[in-house]
Coordinates of C-alpha atoms and ligand atoms in Angstrom, one line a residue:
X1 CA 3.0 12.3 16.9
X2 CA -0.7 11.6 17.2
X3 CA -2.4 9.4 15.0
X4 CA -5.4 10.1 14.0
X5 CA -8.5 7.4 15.0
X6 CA -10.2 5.6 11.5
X7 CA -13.2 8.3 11.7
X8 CA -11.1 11.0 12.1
X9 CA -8.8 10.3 9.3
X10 CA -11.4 9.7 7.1
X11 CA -13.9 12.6 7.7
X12 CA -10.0 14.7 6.9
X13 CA -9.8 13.2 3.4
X14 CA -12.8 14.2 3.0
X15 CA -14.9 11.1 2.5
X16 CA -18.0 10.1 4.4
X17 CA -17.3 7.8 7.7
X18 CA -19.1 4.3 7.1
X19 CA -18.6 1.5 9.3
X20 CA -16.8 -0.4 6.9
X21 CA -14.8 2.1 5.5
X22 CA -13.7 2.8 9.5
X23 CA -12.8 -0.7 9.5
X24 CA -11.1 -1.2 5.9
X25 CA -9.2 1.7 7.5
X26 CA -8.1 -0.4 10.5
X27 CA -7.3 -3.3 8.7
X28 CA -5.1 -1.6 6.6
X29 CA -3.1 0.5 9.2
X30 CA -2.5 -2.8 10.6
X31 CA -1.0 -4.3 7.4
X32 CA 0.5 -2.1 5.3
X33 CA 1.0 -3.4 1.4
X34 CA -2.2 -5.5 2.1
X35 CA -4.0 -7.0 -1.4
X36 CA -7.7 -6.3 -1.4
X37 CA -8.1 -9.6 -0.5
X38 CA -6.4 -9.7 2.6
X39 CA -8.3 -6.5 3.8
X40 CA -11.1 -8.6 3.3
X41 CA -10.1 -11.1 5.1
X42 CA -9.3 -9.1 8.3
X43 CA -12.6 -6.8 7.8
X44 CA -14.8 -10.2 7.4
X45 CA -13.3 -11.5 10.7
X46 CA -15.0 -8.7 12.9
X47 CA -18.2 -8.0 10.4
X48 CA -18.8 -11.2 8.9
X49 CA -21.7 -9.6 6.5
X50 CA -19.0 -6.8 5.0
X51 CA -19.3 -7.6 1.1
X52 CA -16.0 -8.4 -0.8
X53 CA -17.8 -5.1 -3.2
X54 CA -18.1 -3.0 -0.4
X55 CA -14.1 -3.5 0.8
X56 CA -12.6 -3.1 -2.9
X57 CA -15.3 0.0 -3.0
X58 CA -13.6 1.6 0.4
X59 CA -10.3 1.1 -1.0
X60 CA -10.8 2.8 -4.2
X61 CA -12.2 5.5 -2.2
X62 CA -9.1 5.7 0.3
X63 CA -7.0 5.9 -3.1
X64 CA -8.6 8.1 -5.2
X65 CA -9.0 10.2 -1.8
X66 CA -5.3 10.4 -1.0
X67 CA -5.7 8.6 1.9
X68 CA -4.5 5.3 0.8
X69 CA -1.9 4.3 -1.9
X70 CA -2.1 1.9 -4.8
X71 CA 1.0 0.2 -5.3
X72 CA 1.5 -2.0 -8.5
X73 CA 4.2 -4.9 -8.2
X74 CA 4.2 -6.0 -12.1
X75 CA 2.8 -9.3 -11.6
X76 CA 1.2 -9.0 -8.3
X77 CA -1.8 -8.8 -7.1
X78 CA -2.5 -4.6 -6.1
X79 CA -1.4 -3.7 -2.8
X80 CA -2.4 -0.8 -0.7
X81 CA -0.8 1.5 1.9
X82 CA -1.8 4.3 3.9
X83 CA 1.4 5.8 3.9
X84 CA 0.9 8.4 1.3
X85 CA 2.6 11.3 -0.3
X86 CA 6.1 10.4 0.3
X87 CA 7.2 9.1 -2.9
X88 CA 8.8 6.0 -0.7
X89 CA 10.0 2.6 -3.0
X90 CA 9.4 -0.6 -2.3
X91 CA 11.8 -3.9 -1.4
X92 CA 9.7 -6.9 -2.7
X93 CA 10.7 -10.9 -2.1
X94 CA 10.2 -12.9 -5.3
X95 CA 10.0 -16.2 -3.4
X96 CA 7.7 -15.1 -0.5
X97 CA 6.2 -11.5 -1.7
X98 CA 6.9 -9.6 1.2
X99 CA 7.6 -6.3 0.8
X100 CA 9.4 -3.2 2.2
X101 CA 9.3 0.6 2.7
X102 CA 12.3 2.1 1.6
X103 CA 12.9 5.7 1.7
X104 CA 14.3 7.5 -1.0
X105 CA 18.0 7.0 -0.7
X106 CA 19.5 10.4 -1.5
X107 CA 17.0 13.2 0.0
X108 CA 14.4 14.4 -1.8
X109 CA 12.6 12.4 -4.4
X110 CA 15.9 11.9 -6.9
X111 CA 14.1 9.4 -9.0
X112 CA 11.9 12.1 -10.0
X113 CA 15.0 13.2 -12.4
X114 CA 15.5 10.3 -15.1
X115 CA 18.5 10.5 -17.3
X116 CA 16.2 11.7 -20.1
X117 CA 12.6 13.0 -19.9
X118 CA 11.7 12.9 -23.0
X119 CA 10.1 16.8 -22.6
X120 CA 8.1 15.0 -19.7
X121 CA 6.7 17.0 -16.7
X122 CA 7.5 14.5 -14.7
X123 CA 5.2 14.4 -11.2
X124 CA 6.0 11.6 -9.7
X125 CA 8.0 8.0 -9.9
X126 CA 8.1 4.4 -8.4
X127 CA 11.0 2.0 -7.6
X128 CA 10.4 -1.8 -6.9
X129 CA 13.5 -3.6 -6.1
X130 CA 12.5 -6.8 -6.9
X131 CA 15.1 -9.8 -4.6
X132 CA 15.0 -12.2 -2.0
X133 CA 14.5 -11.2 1.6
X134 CA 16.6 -12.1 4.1
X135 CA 14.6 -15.4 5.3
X136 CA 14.2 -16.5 1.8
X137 CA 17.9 -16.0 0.8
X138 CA 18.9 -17.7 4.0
X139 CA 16.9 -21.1 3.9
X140 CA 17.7 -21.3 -0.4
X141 CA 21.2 -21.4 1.2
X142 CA 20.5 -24.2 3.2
X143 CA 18.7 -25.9 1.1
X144 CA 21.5 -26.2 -1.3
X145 CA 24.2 -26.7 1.3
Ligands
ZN201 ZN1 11.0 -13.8 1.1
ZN202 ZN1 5.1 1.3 1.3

């Protein structure tokens, strides 16, 4: 599998290649489940003069584009992902906030079939397994031993 460059993935979704989108795209494919924040971060390492404005703007774009995802941990900050269209769940740490891909467990997209739909069309559904990662779980265990 190929993957496509910044430029090339965007001009595919349709948006119009900028130099900071190119390199909100970057950041992001090298931290997936970023916040805005930390995109910023990373973009305003290499192009100190990127705006905060113009990151959240790119990210927005990459969303409402399809080429990113918004994901929505009740009580955390937004993250975004570029891997899209999947329907894939998400593993997040209480104590640290990392978080996880996890692929639907049973083929394909089972969740989107709820004990009762209420007459819903249902389209599409999210899982956060909220826990403790392994790191976390293991040094609560030492500090209580
Ligand atoms: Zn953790
Ligand atoms: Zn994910």
């Amino acid at each position: 599998m190929t993957i496509a460059t910044a430029p090339e993935a965007i001009r595919a979704s349709g948006l119009r290649v900028t130099e900071s989108r190119s390199a909100v795209y970057a950041a992001l494919r090298a931290r997936p489940h970023a916040s805005a924040d930390e995109v910023y971060a990373a973009v305003a390492e290499r192009m100190p003069q990127t705006s905060r404005q113009s990151v959240y703007n790119a990210l927005n774009d990459f969303a409402d584009a399809g080429l990113a995802r918004r994901i929505e941990p009740a009580g955390r900050p937004m993250l975004f992902e570029l891997r899209v269209g999947d329907n894939h769940h998400h593993l997040v740490c209480t104590a640290c906030g990392r978080v996880e891909d996890v692929d639907c467990a049973v083929g394909h997209t089972p969740c989107l079939h709820p004990s009762d739909d209420h007459g819903f069309e249902v389209a599409s559904a999210e899982v956060t397994y909220w826990g403790r990662c392994a790191a976390c779980a293991a040094s609560a265990a030492r500090a209580a031993s």
